[in-house]
Coordinates of C-alpha atoms and ligand atoms in Angstrom, one line a residue:
X28 CA 95.7 83.9 54.2
X29 CA 96.0 82.4 57.4
X30 CA 99.2 83.4 59.6
X31 CA 101.3 80.3 59.1
X32 CA 100.2 79.1 56.3
X33 CA 102.0 78.9 52.9
X34 CA 100.8 80.2 49.7
X35 CA 100.0 84.0 48.5
X36 CA 101.3 86.8 51.0
X37 CA 98.4 89.5 51.6
X38 CA 99.7 91.6 49.4
X39 CA 99.1 88.8 46.6
X40 CA 103.1 88.8 45.3
X41 CA 103.5 85.0 46.0
X42 CA 105.4 83.3 49.4
X43 CA 107.6 86.1 51.3
X44 CA 110.5 85.5 53.3
X45 CA 108.0 86.7 56.1
X46 CA 105.4 83.8 55.2
X47 CA 108.8 81.2 56.0
X48 CA 109.4 82.8 59.2
X49 CA 105.8 82.6 60.0
X50 CA 106.0 79.0 58.9
X51 CA 109.4 78.3 60.6
X52 CA 108.5 78.9 64.6
X53 CA 105.0 78.5 65.7
X54 CA 103.6 78.1 68.8
X55 CA 101.7 75.4 68.3
X56 CA 104.3 73.3 66.7
X57 CA 107.6 74.5 68.8
X58 CA 105.7 75.9 72.0
X59 CA 105.3 72.0 73.7
X60 CA 109.4 71.5 73.2
X61 CA 110.3 75.0 74.5
X62 CA 108.2 74.6 77.6
X63 CA 109.9 71.2 77.9
X64 CA 113.0 72.9 77.4
X65 CA 112.6 75.3 80.1
X66 CA 111.0 72.5 82.5
X67 CA 113.8 70.0 81.7
X68 CA 116.5 72.9 82.6
X69 CA 115.0 73.8 85.7
X70 CA 114.9 70.1 86.6
X71 CA 118.7 69.4 85.6
X72 CA 120.2 72.8 86.1
X73 CA 121.6 71.6 89.5
X74 CA 123.8 69.1 87.7
X75 CA 125.3 71.8 85.8
X76 CA 128.3 74.1 87.1
X77 CA 127.1 77.1 88.6
X78 CA 129.8 79.8 87.2
X79 CA 130.2 79.3 83.3
X80 CA 133.5 77.6 83.1
X81 CA 134.2 79.2 79.8
X82 CA 137.1 81.9 78.7
X83 CA 136.0 85.5 77.5
X84 CA 135.4 85.4 73.7
X85 CA 134.9 81.5 73.7
X86 CA 131.3 81.5 73.1
X87 CA 131.4 84.4 70.4
X88 CA 134.0 82.4 68.4
X89 CA 131.4 79.4 68.3
X90 CA 128.7 81.7 66.6
X91 CA 128.8 82.7 63.0
X92 CA 129.6 86.2 62.1
X93 CA 126.9 86.4 60.1
X94 CA 123.2 86.1 60.2
X95 CA 121.6 83.2 58.1
X96 CA 120.2 84.1 54.9
X97 CA 117.2 81.7 54.8
X98 CA 114.8 81.3 57.6
X99 CA 115.7 78.3 60.1
X100 CA 113.8 76.4 61.7
X101 CA 113.1 77.3 65.7
X102 CA 114.1 74.0 66.7
X103 CA 117.7 75.3 65.7
X104 CA 117.7 77.9 67.8
X105 CA 116.9 75.5 70.9
X106 CA 119.2 72.9 69.6
X107 CA 122.2 75.9 69.7
X108 CA 120.9 76.8 73.2
X109 CA 122.0 73.5 74.2
X110 CA 125.2 72.9 72.6
X111 CA 126.8 76.3 71.9
X112 CA 125.3 78.3 74.6
X113 CA 124.5 76.8 77.7
X114 CA 127.7 76.3 79.0
X115 CA 128.5 79.8 78.4
X116 CA 125.6 80.5 80.8
X117 CA 126.1 81.2 84.6
X118 CA 123.1 79.4 86.6
X119 CA 121.4 82.2 88.7
X120 CA 118.7 79.5 88.9
X121 CA 121.0 77.0 90.1
X122 CA 120.4 76.0 93.7
X123 CA 123.9 76.5 94.7
X124 CA 124.1 80.0 93.3
X125 CA 125.1 81.9 96.4
X126 CA 126.8 85.2 94.5
X127 CA 125.8 89.0 94.7
X128 CA 121.9 88.6 95.6
X129 CA 120.7 85.1 94.5
X130 CA 117.2 85.5 92.7
X131 CA 114.8 83.0 91.2
X132 CA 112.5 83.1 88.6
X133 CA 109.4 81.0 89.4
X134 CA 107.3 79.1 86.9
X135 CA 104.1 81.3 87.3
X136 CA 106.5 84.4 86.1
X137 CA 108.3 82.3 83.3
X138 CA 104.6 81.3 81.9
X139 CA 103.8 85.2 82.3
X140 CA 106.3 86.4 80.7
X141 CA 105.5 84.4 77.5
X142 CA 102.2 85.8 77.5
X143 CA 103.4 89.4 78.0
X144 CA 105.7 88.9 74.7
X145 CA 102.6 87.6 73.4
X146 CA 100.6 90.6 74.0
X147 CA 103.2 92.7 73.4
X148 CA 101.4 95.7 74.9
X149 CA 103.7 98.9 74.7
X150 CA 102.6 101.2 77.5
X151 CA 103.3 104.3 76.0
X152 CA 100.2 106.0 77.0
X153 CA 96.9 104.7 78.9
X154 CA 95.4 104.1 75.6
X155 CA 97.9 102.0 74.1
X156 CA 97.8 99.5 77.0
X157 CA 94.9 100.6 79.6
X158 CA 95.0 97.0 81.3
X159 CA 98.5 96.5 81.3
X160 CA 98.4 100.3 83.1
X161 CA 95.9 99.5 85.5
X162 CA 97.4 96.5 86.5
X163 CA 100.5 97.7 87.4
X164 CA 98.9 100.3 89.8
X165 CA 96.8 97.1 91.1
X166 CA 99.9 95.3 91.8
X167 CA 102.0 98.0 93.2
X168 CA 99.1 98.4 95.6
X169 CA 99.1 95.0 96.3
X170 CA 102.8 95.1 97.0
X171 CA 102.3 98.0 99.6
X172 CA 99.8 95.9 101.4
X173 CA 101.9 93.0 101.6
X174 CA 105.1 94.7 102.7
X175 CA 103.1 96.8 105.2
X176 CA 103.5 100.0 103.7
X177 CA 101.6 102.9 103.5
X178 CA 98.3 102.8 101.5
X179 CA 98.0 105.9 98.9
X180 CA 101.6 105.6 97.7
X181 CA 102.1 106.3 93.6
X182 CA 104.1 103.1 92.5
X183 CA 105.6 102.0 88.9
X184 CA 107.5 99.4 87.6
X185 CA 111.5 100.3 86.1
X186 CA 113.4 97.9 84.7
X187 CA 116.2 98.4 87.3
X188 CA 117.2 99.7 90.8
X189 CA 119.5 101.6 89.5
X190 CA 116.8 103.2 86.6
X191 CA 114.4 103.7 89.6
X192 CA 117.2 105.6 92.2
X193 CA 118.3 107.5 88.9
X194 CA 114.4 108.6 88.8
X195 CA 114.0 109.2 92.6
X196 CA 116.7 111.0 92.1
X197 CA 115.9 113.3 89.2
X198 CA 112.4 113.7 90.9
X199 CA 114.4 115.1 93.8
X200 CA 116.4 117.5 92.1
X201 CA 113.5 118.9 90.7
X202 CA 111.8 119.1 93.8
X203 CA 114.4 120.6 95.7
X204 CA 116.2 122.6 92.9
X205 CA 119.3 121.3 94.3
X206 CA 122.4 119.2 93.0
X207 CA 123.9 117.1 95.9
X208 CA 123.2 113.8 96.9
X209 CA 123.9 111.9 100.2
X210 CA 124.2 108.0 100.9
X211 CA 126.6 106.3 103.2
X212 CA 130.0 104.7 101.8
X213 CA 128.1 101.2 101.8
X214 CA 125.2 102.6 99.5
X215 CA 125.0 100.6 96.1
X216 CA 127.2 102.5 93.2
X217 CA 123.6 103.0 91.4
X218 CA 123.7 106.4 93.6
X219 CA 127.1 107.3 92.5
X220 CA 126.5 106.5 88.9
X221 CA 123.0 108.4 89.0
X222 CA 125.2 111.5 90.4
X223 CA 127.8 111.0 88.0
X224 CA 125.1 110.8 85.0
X225 CA 123.1 113.9 86.3
X226 CA 126.4 116.1 86.8
X227 CA 125.5 116.1 90.4
X228 CA 127.5 116.6 93.4
X229 CA 128.1 113.3 96.0
X230 CA 129.1 112.9 99.8
X231 CA 129.3 109.8 100.9
X232 CA 128.8 109.7 104.9
X233 CA 130.9 107.3 106.9
X234 CA 129.5 104.2 108.1
X235 CA 129.4 102.9 111.4
X236 CA 131.1 99.3 113.1
X237 CA 128.2 97.6 111.9
X238 CA 128.0 99.2 108.0
X239 CA 125.3 101.5 108.9
X240 CA 125.0 105.1 108.0
X241 CA 126.5 107.4 110.7
X242 CA 123.7 110.0 110.6
X243 CA 125.0 112.5 112.7
X244 CA 127.7 112.6 110.0
X245 CA 125.0 113.8 107.8
X246 CA 126.6 117.2 108.3
X247 CA 124.7 120.4 106.8
X248 CA 121.7 119.0 104.6
X249 CA 120.8 122.4 103.5
X250 CA 122.2 121.7 99.6
X251 CA 120.9 118.3 99.4
X252 CA 118.6 117.2 97.2
X253 CA 118.4 113.4 98.0
X254 CA 119.6 111.4 100.8
X255 CA 119.7 107.9 99.8
X256 CA 119.4 105.3 103.0
X257 CA 119.5 101.8 102.2
X258 CA 117.8 99.1 104.0
X259 CA 119.7 96.0 103.2
X260 CA 123.1 97.2 101.5
X261 CA 124.9 95.2 98.9
X262 CA 127.8 94.3 100.9
X263 CA 126.4 93.1 104.1
X264 CA 122.6 93.6 104.0
X265 CA 123.3 96.5 107.1
X266 CA 120.1 98.4 107.5
X267 CA 120.4 102.3 107.6
X268 CA 118.6 104.1 110.5
X269 CA 115.9 105.3 108.2
X270 CA 113.9 107.1 111.0
X271 CA 116.8 109.1 112.0
X272 CA 117.9 109.8 108.1
X273 CA 114.0 111.1 107.7
X274 CA 114.7 113.3 110.6
X275 CA 117.4 115.2 109.3
X276 CA 115.7 114.8 105.7
X277 CA 112.4 116.6 106.9
X278 CA 114.5 119.2 108.6
X279 CA 116.8 120.2 106.0
X280 CA 113.9 119.9 103.2
X281 CA 116.0 117.1 101.6
X282 CA 114.5 114.1 99.5
X283 CA 114.7 110.9 101.3
X284 CA 115.2 108.0 99.0
X285 CA 115.3 104.4 100.5
X286 CA 117.0 101.5 98.4
X287 CA 115.6 98.5 99.7
X288 CA 116.1 96.8 96.5
X289 CA 117.1 93.3 98.4
X290 CA 116.0 93.4 101.1
X291 CA 112.6 94.9 100.8
X292 CA 110.5 91.7 100.1
X293 CA 111.6 90.3 103.3
X294 CA 108.6 93.4 105.1
X295 CA 106.2 90.5 103.7
X296 CA 107.4 88.8 107.2
X297 CA 106.3 91.0 110.0
X298 CA 109.4 90.0 112.0
X299 CA 111.3 92.0 109.6
X300 CA 109.6 95.0 109.5
X301 CA 111.6 96.2 112.5
X302 CA 114.3 97.1 109.9
X303 CA 111.9 99.1 107.7
X304 CA 111.2 101.4 110.4
X305 CA 111.0 104.9 109.0
X306 CA 110.6 103.8 105.6
X307 CA 106.9 104.9 105.7
X308 CA 108.5 108.6 105.6
X309 CA 110.4 108.0 102.2
X310 CA 109.7 110.2 99.4
X311 CA 110.5 107.3 97.6
X312 CA 111.4 103.5 97.8
X313 CA 112.7 100.8 95.5
X314 CA 112.2 97.5 96.0
X315 CA 113.4 94.7 93.5
X316 CA 110.9 92.3 93.2
X317 CA 113.7 90.5 90.5
X318 CA 115.7 90.1 93.3
X319 CA 113.9 88.1 96.1
X320 CA 110.1 88.1 95.4
X321 CA 110.5 85.2 92.6
X322 CA 110.1 87.6 89.6
X323 CA 112.8 87.2 86.8
X324 CA 114.6 90.2 85.8
X325 CA 113.3 93.0 84.8
X326 CA 110.9 94.3 87.6
X327 CA 111.9 96.8 89.9
X328 CA 109.3 98.5 92.5
X329 CA 109.9 102.1 92.9
X330 CA 106.6 104.0 94.8
X331 CA 106.3 107.6 95.9
X332 CA 104.3 109.4 98.3
X333 CA 105.2 112.6 95.9
X334 CA 103.9 111.4 92.1
X335 CA 103.5 115.1 91.2
X336 CA 106.8 116.0 91.7
X337 CA 107.9 112.7 89.5
X338 CA 105.4 114.1 86.8
X339 CA 106.7 117.4 86.8
X340 CA 110.2 115.9 86.5
X341 CA 109.0 113.3 83.5
X342 CA 106.0 114.5 82.2
X343 CA 106.9 115.8 78.4
X344 CA 104.1 115.3 76.1
X345 CA 104.4 115.9 72.4
X346 CA 101.9 116.5 70.1
X347 CA 101.7 113.3 68.5
X348 CA 100.9 111.4 71.9
X349 CA 98.5 113.8 73.5
X350 CA 94.9 112.6 74.5
X351 CA 92.4 114.0 77.1
X352 CA 93.5 114.7 80.2
X353 CA 92.0 112.2 82.6
X354 CA 93.8 109.7 80.3
X355 CA 97.2 111.5 80.3
X356 CA 97.4 111.6 84.0
X357 CA 97.2 107.8 84.4
X358 CA 100.0 107.0 81.4
X359 CA 102.9 105.7 83.6
X360 CA 105.7 106.9 80.9
X361 CA 104.7 110.5 82.6
X362 CA 106.6 109.0 85.8
X363 CA 109.8 107.9 84.8
X364 CA 112.5 107.6 82.0
X365 CA 111.2 105.7 79.1
X366 CA 108.1 106.1 77.2
X367 CA 107.5 102.7 75.8
X368 CA 107.0 100.3 78.7
X369 CA 106.5 96.6 78.7
X370 CA 104.1 94.5 80.4
X371 CA 106.2 93.7 83.8
X372 CA 103.1 93.8 85.8
X373 CA 101.7 90.6 84.5
X374 CA 104.5 88.5 85.9
X375 CA 104.4 90.3 89.2
X376 CA 100.6 89.5 89.2
X377 CA 101.1 86.1 88.1
X378 CA 103.5 85.6 91.4
X379 CA 101.4 87.5 93.8
X380 CA 98.5 85.1 92.9
X381 CA 100.4 81.8 92.3
X382 CA 102.3 82.2 95.6
X383 CA 99.9 84.4 97.7
X384 CA 101.2 86.0 100.6
X385 CA 101.5 82.8 102.5
X386 CA 104.1 81.7 99.9
X387 CA 106.1 84.4 99.8
X388 CA 106.6 84.6 103.4
X389 CA 107.7 81.0 103.5
X390 CA 110.0 81.4 100.6
X391 CA 111.8 84.4 102.7
X392 CA 111.7 82.5 106.0
X393 CA 113.7 79.4 104.4
X394 CA 116.4 81.9 102.9
X395 CA 116.7 83.5 106.5
X396 CA 116.9 80.2 108.4
X397 CA 119.1 78.3 105.9
X398 CA 121.2 81.5 105.9
X399 CA 121.2 81.6 110.0
X400 CA 122.5 78.0 110.1
X401 CA 125.2 78.8 107.8
X402 CA 126.2 81.9 109.9
X403 CA 126.0 79.4 113.3
X404 CA 128.5 76.4 111.1
X405 CA 130.7 79.5 110.5
X406 CA 131.2 80.9 114.2
X407 CA 131.7 77.3 115.3
X408 CA 134.4 76.6 113.3
X409 CA 137.8 77.2 114.3
X410 CA 139.9 79.2 111.8
X411 CA 136.9 81.3 110.5
X412 CA 135.2 84.2 111.3
X413 CA 132.2 86.1 110.9
X414 CA 132.6 89.9 109.2
X415 CA 129.4 91.2 109.6
X416 CA 126.4 90.9 111.5
X417 CA 124.0 88.9 109.5
X418 CA 120.8 90.6 108.2
X419 CA 118.4 88.6 106.4
X420 CA 119.7 85.6 104.4
X421 CA 123.8 87.2 103.7
X422 CA 126.7 85.8 105.7
X423 CA 129.7 87.5 105.4
X424 CA 132.8 85.7 106.5
X425 CA 136.3 84.7 105.7
X426 CA 139.0 82.4 106.6
X427 CA 141.2 83.8 109.2
X428 CA 144.1 84.8 107.9
X429 CA 145.3 87.2 104.7
X430 CA 142.9 89.1 102.3
X431 CA 145.2 86.8 99.6
X432 CA 144.5 83.8 101.3
X433 CA 140.6 84.6 101.1
X434 CA 140.7 85.6 97.4
X435 CA 142.6 82.5 96.4
X436 CA 139.8 80.3 98.4
X437 CA 137.2 82.2 96.4
X438 CA 138.7 81.6 93.1
X439 CA 139.6 77.9 93.9
X440 CA 135.7 77.4 95.3
X441 CA 134.1 79.0 92.2
X442 CA 136.3 77.1 89.6
X443 CA 135.1 74.2 91.0
X444 CA 131.3 74.6 90.0
X445 CA 129.4 73.3 92.7
X446 CA 128.8 76.4 94.2
X447 CA 129.1 80.2 93.4
X448 CA 129.8 82.8 95.9
X449 CA 131.0 86.3 95.8
X450 CA 133.3 88.8 97.7
X451 CA 133.1 92.4 99.4
X452 CA 135.2 94.6 101.1
X453 CA 134.3 95.4 104.8
X454 CA 136.9 97.9 106.7
X455 CA 139.1 97.6 104.2
X456 CA 139.2 93.9 104.6
X457 CA 138.6 90.8 101.8
X458 CA 135.6 89.1 102.8
X459 CA 133.4 86.1 101.5
X460 CA 129.6 86.7 101.1
X461 CA 127.2 84.0 100.8
X462 CA 123.7 85.2 99.6
X463 CA 120.4 82.6 99.9
X464 CA 117.4 84.0 97.5
X465 CA 117.2 81.2 95.2
X466 CA 113.8 79.1 95.7
X467 CA 115.3 75.9 95.2
X468 CA 118.3 76.0 98.0
X469 CA 118.2 73.4 100.2
X470 CA 119.9 72.5 103.6
X471 CA 121.7 70.0 101.7
X472 CA 123.1 72.8 99.2
X473 CA 124.1 75.2 102.0
X474 CA 125.7 72.2 103.7
X475 CA 127.9 71.2 100.6
X476 CA 128.7 75.0 100.1
X477 CA 130.2 74.9 103.3
X478 CA 132.0 71.2 102.8
X479 CA 133.4 72.9 99.7
X480 CA 134.8 75.8 101.7
X481 CA 136.3 74.0 103.8
X482 CA 137.7 71.4 101.6
X483 CA 139.2 74.1 99.8
X484 CA 140.7 75.9 102.4
X485 CA 142.3 72.6 103.8
X486 CA 143.9 72.3 100.4
X487 CA 145.4 76.2 100.4
Ligands
PLP513 C1 121.2 97.9 97.7 C2 121.2 97.9 96.1 N1 120.3 98.4 95.3 C3 120.6 98.7 93.9 C4 121.1 97.8 93.4 C5 121.0 97.7 91.8 O1 119.8 97.1 91.1 P1 120.1 96.5 89.6 O2 120.7 95.5 89.0 O3 118.4 96.4 89.4 O4 120.3 98.2 89.1 C6 121.6 96.7 93.9 C7 121.8 95.3 93.4 O5 122.3 94.5 93.8 C8 121.6 96.5 95.2 O6 122.0 95.7 96.3

């Protein structure tokens, strides 16, 4: 029996439910409609409200409590995606998505995700996915080249920066035998969470007026397993002085982990590399390709110059997974928490090939340029203030006045659905953040955001 056909199943017991499923959804029959859905979604996403306009529980209430008894056609899934789910989506692909860190899932990567799911490689060992494993090494080397990092680092892909930072701290603990993590008060909560999950102590170092770690406040680091420095903090994209942190880490025998989850992609442009001075001295570095490198979540790139420390921390190979030594060392599951690893490298490979260095640079530069324009508009407008130096594509600003006024403004702006922005606390003050990163954002979109902000501010 051919897959997808009716008739007798392989074991000759007649047509089974599984055969119906195979018949109910087929790449050839449903693929074109699905690709058409994806293409037309990307064309019309700018017409949809950016932030989902539903109440908690509303989507769940629309869905049946029980799964279908009989197989349904895939067309029903596509229909319900439109009719039941779509207005419960916050559209990260919207050109006026400016909240948190705006991201883009580009077309080469979307297609590659389809292929990765088709191949369904589960890289538990090198031999279960040789090409996926070796391509992962190659694309991580390519990104090292693109970002101007030292060659020879060992790279692999984790799902998120939270996992990458957790893994780095585990390796640091293994390497140092210590149980203290240091980071600035601007570091991402992933560092706190990792320390908490690991039962390690965490000490937060104050930041200066520009939200950079105050290195002289690191104090005695002789008990520190890891110091986490951030290039591109979550609130204001501030840049810790990594070189100075590296001096302290080296002198004190601590592991230096650099979190460049958002800003790391900007290293592709030589004019931004000043911000990464000292990163070459890191013991580990995380950059999320799923933030500013045109790749859909999840694709967190983690490099280390100390792969043997990672391997000591994570390698646990039970008998049933044993293979000859030469293969063992190549199994990336020995360098991180997960055993089963999906073929994430394929989408990144597609992005790197289909955009090239030039395309990646153009994407970063456009985001930074648009942010600079927005920054200039805010600085020139009476009644508004900038709240942090602008780095990369993030602008922190607020309406002159109380926190409450700014909170209300944010609610009104987002409720309208034309734009989506988020907030942060800086120096104890509530500030608004406009983060540019969506590949389809144009000057018109940023202008519209500014118009909505000023209009809502006037109406407050
Ligand atoms: C600087 C920084 N580090 C880490 C993270 C966590 O990223 P992820 O969602 O991949 O865990 C973020 C998320 O925005 C971030 O801004």
